[in-house]
Each structure stands twice: as C-alpha cells, then as structure tokens.
Amino acid sequence: MTLLHQSAVAPWAGGLRQGADGGVEQGDADPRPEEEIAASVVAADPEPDEGDGRTPADPVEGVAAFVTAVRDAWLRGDRDAVRSTGPVGSSRFL
C-alpha cells in the first residue's frame, strides 16, 4: 500500500476537476457555512461503504498496516529518492 498525492486541499475547498471538454479546471468551493459542513460530517454514517463491487476492498487491516509501517518516519518527512518522474513528464496536464 502507498500514499501518493500532488497537493493536499481541504475537502470543502475548490479543487481541480475534469471539465466537460476533458480539460482540467478549478472547481468551486463548498458555499455552505463551516457549521453546516461540520454537522454533515458528524451526521455521516460511520459504517464502511460496501462499494460497487468493481474495485478491490480497502480493509481496515491494510490501512492499519500502512500506518504502522510509516508512523516513526512520517512526521520527520523522510522521503526515498524516486529517480523516475513517472508517466507524466511535468506537473502540467495538457
């Protein structure tokens, strides 16, 4: 299991999304007041989502194993060097 992200944005903030033309565009932030957003989070069903059956399960044991593996180094910011830039040649999506 791995954790990968390019940027971390609050879930209620405007984030990138795919536009109707297939390009990338900035989405709108959630216009609700903070109290309403907090109330919807508190009211959410804590039971795991059953999913649609088309993707692998994400068992709690896997997440717990990941947290156990990284807990000592996570806050220090240790990062292994990655020599490849991956399939995207830059941070721009054309």
N, C-alpha and C. Protein backbone atom coordinates (compact mmCIF):
# COMPACT_ATOMS: atom_id res chain seq x y z
N MET A 1 0.85 -1.16 0.00
CA MET A 1 0.00 0.00 0.00
C MET A 1 0.90 1.23 0.00
N THR A 2 0.47 2.26 -0.69
CA THR A 2 1.23 3.50 -0.73
C THR A 2 0.28 4.68 -0.66
N LEU A 3 0.81 5.81 -0.29
CA LEU A 3 0.04 7.05 -0.24
C LEU A 3 0.71 8.03 -1.19
N LEU A 4 -0.04 8.53 -2.16
CA LEU A 4 0.52 9.42 -3.15
C LEU A 4 -0.43 10.60 -3.35
N HIS A 5 0.13 11.79 -3.36
CA HIS A 5 -0.69 12.97 -3.66
C HIS A 5 0.20 14.05 -4.23
N GLN A 6 -0.37 14.93 -5.05
CA GLN A 6 0.37 16.06 -5.58
C GLN A 6 0.12 17.31 -4.74
N SER A 7 -1.08 17.44 -4.24
CA SER A 7 -1.38 18.58 -3.37
C SER A 7 -2.50 18.18 -2.42
N ALA A 8 -2.45 18.74 -1.25
CA ALA A 8 -3.48 18.45 -0.26
C ALA A 8 -4.37 19.68 -0.13
N VAL A 9 -5.66 19.49 -0.33
CA VAL A 9 -6.63 20.59 -0.29
C VAL A 9 -7.77 20.16 0.63
N ALA A 10 -8.25 21.08 1.43
CA ALA A 10 -9.39 20.77 2.29
C ALA A 10 -10.56 20.28 1.43
N PRO A 11 -11.29 19.27 1.88
CA PRO A 11 -12.38 18.71 1.08
C PRO A 11 -13.44 19.72 0.67
N TRP A 12 -13.61 20.78 1.43
CA TRP A 12 -14.63 21.77 1.12
C TRP A 12 -14.09 22.92 0.27
N ALA A 13 -12.78 22.94 0.05
CA ALA A 13 -12.19 23.99 -0.77
C ALA A 13 -12.35 23.64 -2.26
N GLY A 14 -12.20 24.64 -3.10
CA GLY A 14 -12.26 24.38 -4.54
C GLY A 14 -11.04 23.56 -4.96
N GLY A 15 -11.26 22.53 -5.72
CA GLY A 15 -10.17 21.68 -6.17
C GLY A 15 -10.23 21.50 -7.67
N LEU A 16 -9.24 20.82 -8.20
CA LEU A 16 -9.22 20.56 -9.63
C LEU A 16 -10.23 19.48 -9.98
N ARG A 17 -10.81 19.61 -11.16
CA ARG A 17 -11.76 18.61 -11.65
C ARG A 17 -11.68 18.58 -13.17
N GLN A 18 -12.25 17.54 -13.74
CA GLN A 18 -12.27 17.43 -15.19
C GLN A 18 -13.48 18.18 -15.72
N GLY A 19 -13.25 19.07 -16.66
CA GLY A 19 -14.33 19.85 -17.25
C GLY A 19 -15.05 19.06 -18.33
N ALA A 20 -16.13 19.63 -18.83
CA ALA A 20 -16.93 18.98 -19.87
C ALA A 20 -16.13 18.71 -21.14
N ASP A 21 -15.14 19.57 -21.41
CA ASP A 21 -14.32 19.39 -22.62
C ASP A 21 -13.17 18.42 -22.41
N GLY A 22 -13.07 17.83 -21.22
CA GLY A 22 -11.99 16.89 -20.91
C GLY A 22 -10.77 17.55 -20.32
N GLY A 23 -10.74 18.88 -20.28
CA GLY A 23 -9.62 19.60 -19.70
C GLY A 23 -9.74 19.69 -18.18
N VAL A 24 -8.71 20.21 -17.57
CA VAL A 24 -8.70 20.37 -16.12
C VAL A 24 -9.10 21.80 -15.79
N GLU A 25 -9.97 21.95 -14.81
CA GLU A 25 -10.42 23.27 -14.39
C GLU A 25 -10.55 23.33 -12.87
N GLN A 26 -10.58 24.53 -12.34
CA GLN A 26 -10.74 24.73 -10.90
C GLN A 26 -12.22 24.60 -10.54
N GLY A 27 -12.52 23.74 -9.58
CA GLY A 27 -13.90 23.59 -9.12
C GLY A 27 -14.24 24.64 -8.09
N ASP A 28 -15.51 24.78 -7.82
CA ASP A 28 -15.99 25.75 -6.84
C ASP A 28 -15.84 25.20 -5.42
N ALA A 29 -15.59 26.10 -4.48
CA ALA A 29 -15.55 25.72 -3.07
C ALA A 29 -16.97 25.46 -2.58
N ASP A 30 -17.11 24.68 -1.53
CA ASP A 30 -18.42 24.42 -0.92
C ASP A 30 -18.92 25.73 -0.31
N PRO A 31 -20.08 26.23 -0.75
CA PRO A 31 -20.54 27.53 -0.27
C PRO A 31 -21.17 27.50 1.11
N ARG A 32 -21.39 26.31 1.68
CA ARG A 32 -22.07 26.22 2.97
C ARG A 32 -21.21 26.79 4.10
N PRO A 33 -21.84 27.30 5.16
CA PRO A 33 -21.08 27.76 6.33
C PRO A 33 -20.35 26.59 6.99
N GLU A 34 -19.25 26.90 7.68
CA GLU A 34 -18.44 25.87 8.34
C GLU A 34 -19.29 24.99 9.26
N GLU A 35 -20.23 25.60 9.99
CA GLU A 35 -21.05 24.84 10.94
C GLU A 35 -21.90 23.79 10.22
N GLU A 36 -22.40 24.13 9.04
CA GLU A 36 -23.23 23.19 8.28
C GLU A 36 -22.38 22.04 7.73
N ILE A 37 -21.18 22.36 7.27
CA ILE A 37 -20.27 21.32 6.78
C ILE A 37 -19.91 20.38 7.93
N ALA A 38 -19.58 20.95 9.09
CA ALA A 38 -19.23 20.15 10.26
C ALA A 38 -20.39 19.25 10.68
N ALA A 39 -21.61 19.79 10.64
CA ALA A 39 -22.78 19.00 11.02
C ALA A 39 -22.99 17.82 10.07
N SER A 40 -22.74 18.03 8.78
CA SER A 40 -22.91 16.92 7.83
C SER A 40 -21.84 15.85 8.02
N VAL A 41 -20.63 16.26 8.43
CA VAL A 41 -19.57 15.28 8.71
C VAL A 41 -19.94 14.47 9.94
N VAL A 42 -20.41 15.13 10.99
CA VAL A 42 -20.78 14.45 12.23
C VAL A 42 -21.96 13.51 11.99
N ALA A 43 -22.88 13.90 11.11
CA ALA A 43 -24.07 13.08 10.85
C ALA A 43 -23.81 11.94 9.88
N ALA A 44 -22.64 11.88 9.27
CA ALA A 44 -22.34 10.84 8.28
C ALA A 44 -22.35 9.45 8.91
N ASP A 45 -22.74 8.48 8.13
CA ASP A 45 -22.78 7.08 8.59
C ASP A 45 -21.35 6.57 8.74
N PRO A 46 -20.95 6.14 9.94
CA PRO A 46 -19.57 5.69 10.15
C PRO A 46 -19.29 4.28 9.62
N GLU A 47 -20.31 3.58 9.19
CA GLU A 47 -20.10 2.23 8.68
C GLU A 47 -19.40 2.28 7.32
N PRO A 48 -18.50 1.34 7.08
CA PRO A 48 -17.79 1.33 5.78
C PRO A 48 -18.77 1.19 4.61
N ASP A 49 -18.45 1.86 3.54
CA ASP A 49 -19.24 1.79 2.32
C ASP A 49 -19.02 0.42 1.69
N GLU A 50 -20.07 -0.20 1.23
CA GLU A 50 -19.97 -1.52 0.60
C GLU A 50 -19.33 -1.44 -0.77
N GLY A 51 -19.31 -0.27 -1.37
CA GLY A 51 -18.71 -0.12 -2.69
C GLY A 51 -19.63 -0.62 -3.78
N ASP A 52 -19.12 -0.59 -4.99
CA ASP A 52 -19.92 -1.01 -6.13
C ASP A 52 -19.54 -2.40 -6.63
N GLY A 53 -18.56 -3.04 -6.00
CA GLY A 53 -18.15 -4.38 -6.39
C GLY A 53 -17.18 -4.40 -7.56
N ARG A 54 -16.85 -3.25 -8.13
CA ARG A 54 -15.94 -3.20 -9.28
C ARG A 54 -14.51 -2.90 -8.88
N THR A 55 -14.29 -2.56 -7.62
CA THR A 55 -12.94 -2.24 -7.16
C THR A 55 -12.60 -3.13 -5.98
N PRO A 56 -11.31 -3.33 -5.71
CA PRO A 56 -10.93 -4.18 -4.58
C PRO A 56 -11.36 -3.56 -3.25
N ALA A 57 -11.57 -4.40 -2.29
CA ALA A 57 -11.92 -3.94 -0.94
C ALA A 57 -10.74 -3.17 -0.36
N ASP A 58 -11.02 -2.26 0.55
CA ASP A 58 -10.00 -1.49 1.25
C ASP A 58 -10.12 -1.82 2.73
N PRO A 59 -9.64 -3.00 3.12
CA PRO A 59 -9.85 -3.45 4.51
C PRO A 59 -9.10 -2.59 5.52
N VAL A 60 -9.69 -2.48 6.69
CA VAL A 60 -9.08 -1.71 7.78
C VAL A 60 -7.69 -2.24 8.10
N GLU A 61 -7.50 -3.54 7.97
CA GLU A 61 -6.19 -4.14 8.27
C GLU A 61 -5.10 -3.56 7.37
N GLY A 62 -5.42 -3.30 6.11
CA GLY A 62 -4.44 -2.73 5.19
C GLY A 62 -4.05 -1.32 5.59
N VAL A 63 -5.02 -0.51 5.95
CA VAL A 63 -4.73 0.86 6.39
C VAL A 63 -3.94 0.83 7.69
N ALA A 64 -4.31 -0.06 8.61
CA ALA A 64 -3.59 -0.18 9.89
C ALA A 64 -2.14 -0.60 9.66
N ALA A 65 -1.91 -1.51 8.72
CA ALA A 65 -0.54 -1.95 8.41
C ALA A 65 0.27 -0.79 7.83
N PHE A 66 -0.36 0.02 6.97
CA PHE A 66 0.32 1.18 6.40
C PHE A 66 0.71 2.17 7.49
N VAL A 67 -0.23 2.49 8.38
CA VAL A 67 0.04 3.44 9.46
C VAL A 67 1.16 2.92 10.35
N THR A 68 1.13 1.64 10.66
CA THR A 68 2.19 1.04 11.49
C THR A 68 3.55 1.14 10.81
N ALA A 69 3.58 0.94 9.51
CA ALA A 69 4.84 0.97 8.77
C ALA A 69 5.45 2.37 8.69
N VAL A 70 4.63 3.42 8.65
CA VAL A 70 5.16 4.77 8.45
C VAL A 70 5.16 5.64 9.70
N ARG A 71 4.60 5.17 10.79
CA ARG A 71 4.39 6.05 11.94
C ARG A 71 5.66 6.67 12.51
N ASP A 72 6.79 5.97 12.46
CA ASP A 72 8.01 6.51 13.05
C ASP A 72 8.70 7.55 12.16
N ALA A 73 8.47 7.50 10.86
CA ALA A 73 9.15 8.41 9.95
C ALA A 73 8.25 9.47 9.36
N TRP A 74 6.95 9.31 9.47
CA TRP A 74 6.01 10.19 8.77
C TRP A 74 6.24 11.67 9.08
N LEU A 75 6.30 12.04 10.33
CA LEU A 75 6.42 13.45 10.70
C LEU A 75 7.82 14.02 10.50
N ARG A 76 8.83 13.16 10.36
CA ARG A 76 10.18 13.64 10.08
C ARG A 76 10.32 14.07 8.63
N GLY A 77 9.44 13.57 7.78
CA GLY A 77 9.49 13.93 6.38
C GLY A 77 10.48 13.14 5.56
N ASP A 78 10.97 12.01 6.08
CA ASP A 78 11.89 11.18 5.31
C ASP A 78 11.23 10.76 4.00
N ARG A 79 11.93 10.93 2.90
CA ARG A 79 11.40 10.52 1.61
C ARG A 79 12.50 9.79 0.84
N ASP A 80 12.19 8.63 0.34
CA ASP A 80 13.13 7.91 -0.50
C ASP A 80 13.21 8.62 -1.85
N ALA A 81 14.38 8.65 -2.43
CA ALA A 81 14.55 9.28 -3.74
C ALA A 81 13.84 8.46 -4.80
N VAL A 82 13.14 9.14 -5.67
CA VAL A 82 12.48 8.49 -6.79
C VAL A 82 13.16 9.02 -8.04
N ARG A 83 13.84 8.14 -8.76
CA ARG A 83 14.63 8.56 -9.92
C ARG A 83 13.76 8.85 -11.14
N SER A 84 12.62 8.20 -11.25
CA SER A 84 11.75 8.39 -12.40
C SER A 84 10.72 9.47 -12.12
N THR A 85 10.40 10.26 -13.11
CA THR A 85 9.36 11.27 -12.96
C THR A 85 7.98 10.66 -13.17
N GLY A 86 7.93 9.42 -13.57
CA GLY A 86 6.66 8.74 -13.78
C GLY A 86 6.12 8.98 -15.18
N PRO A 87 4.87 8.60 -15.39
CA PRO A 87 4.31 8.69 -16.75
C PRO A 87 3.97 10.11 -17.19
N VAL A 88 3.89 11.05 -16.26
CA VAL A 88 3.58 12.44 -16.60
C VAL A 88 4.89 13.20 -16.60
N GLY A 89 5.25 13.76 -17.75
CA GLY A 89 6.55 14.43 -17.89
C GLY A 89 6.69 15.72 -17.13
N SER A 90 5.62 16.29 -16.69
CA SER A 90 5.69 17.54 -15.93
C SER A 90 4.44 17.63 -15.06
N SER A 91 4.33 18.74 -14.34
CA SER A 91 3.14 18.92 -13.50
C SER A 91 1.98 19.50 -14.30
N ARG A 92 2.18 19.72 -15.58
CA ARG A 92 1.11 20.26 -16.43
C ARG A 92 0.39 19.13 -17.13
N PHE A 93 -0.91 19.23 -17.18
CA PHE A 93 -1.73 18.25 -17.87
C PHE A 93 -2.30 18.95 -19.10
N LEU A 94 -1.91 18.49 -20.25
CA LEU A 94 -2.36 19.13 -21.49
C LEU A 94 -3.53 18.39 -22.09
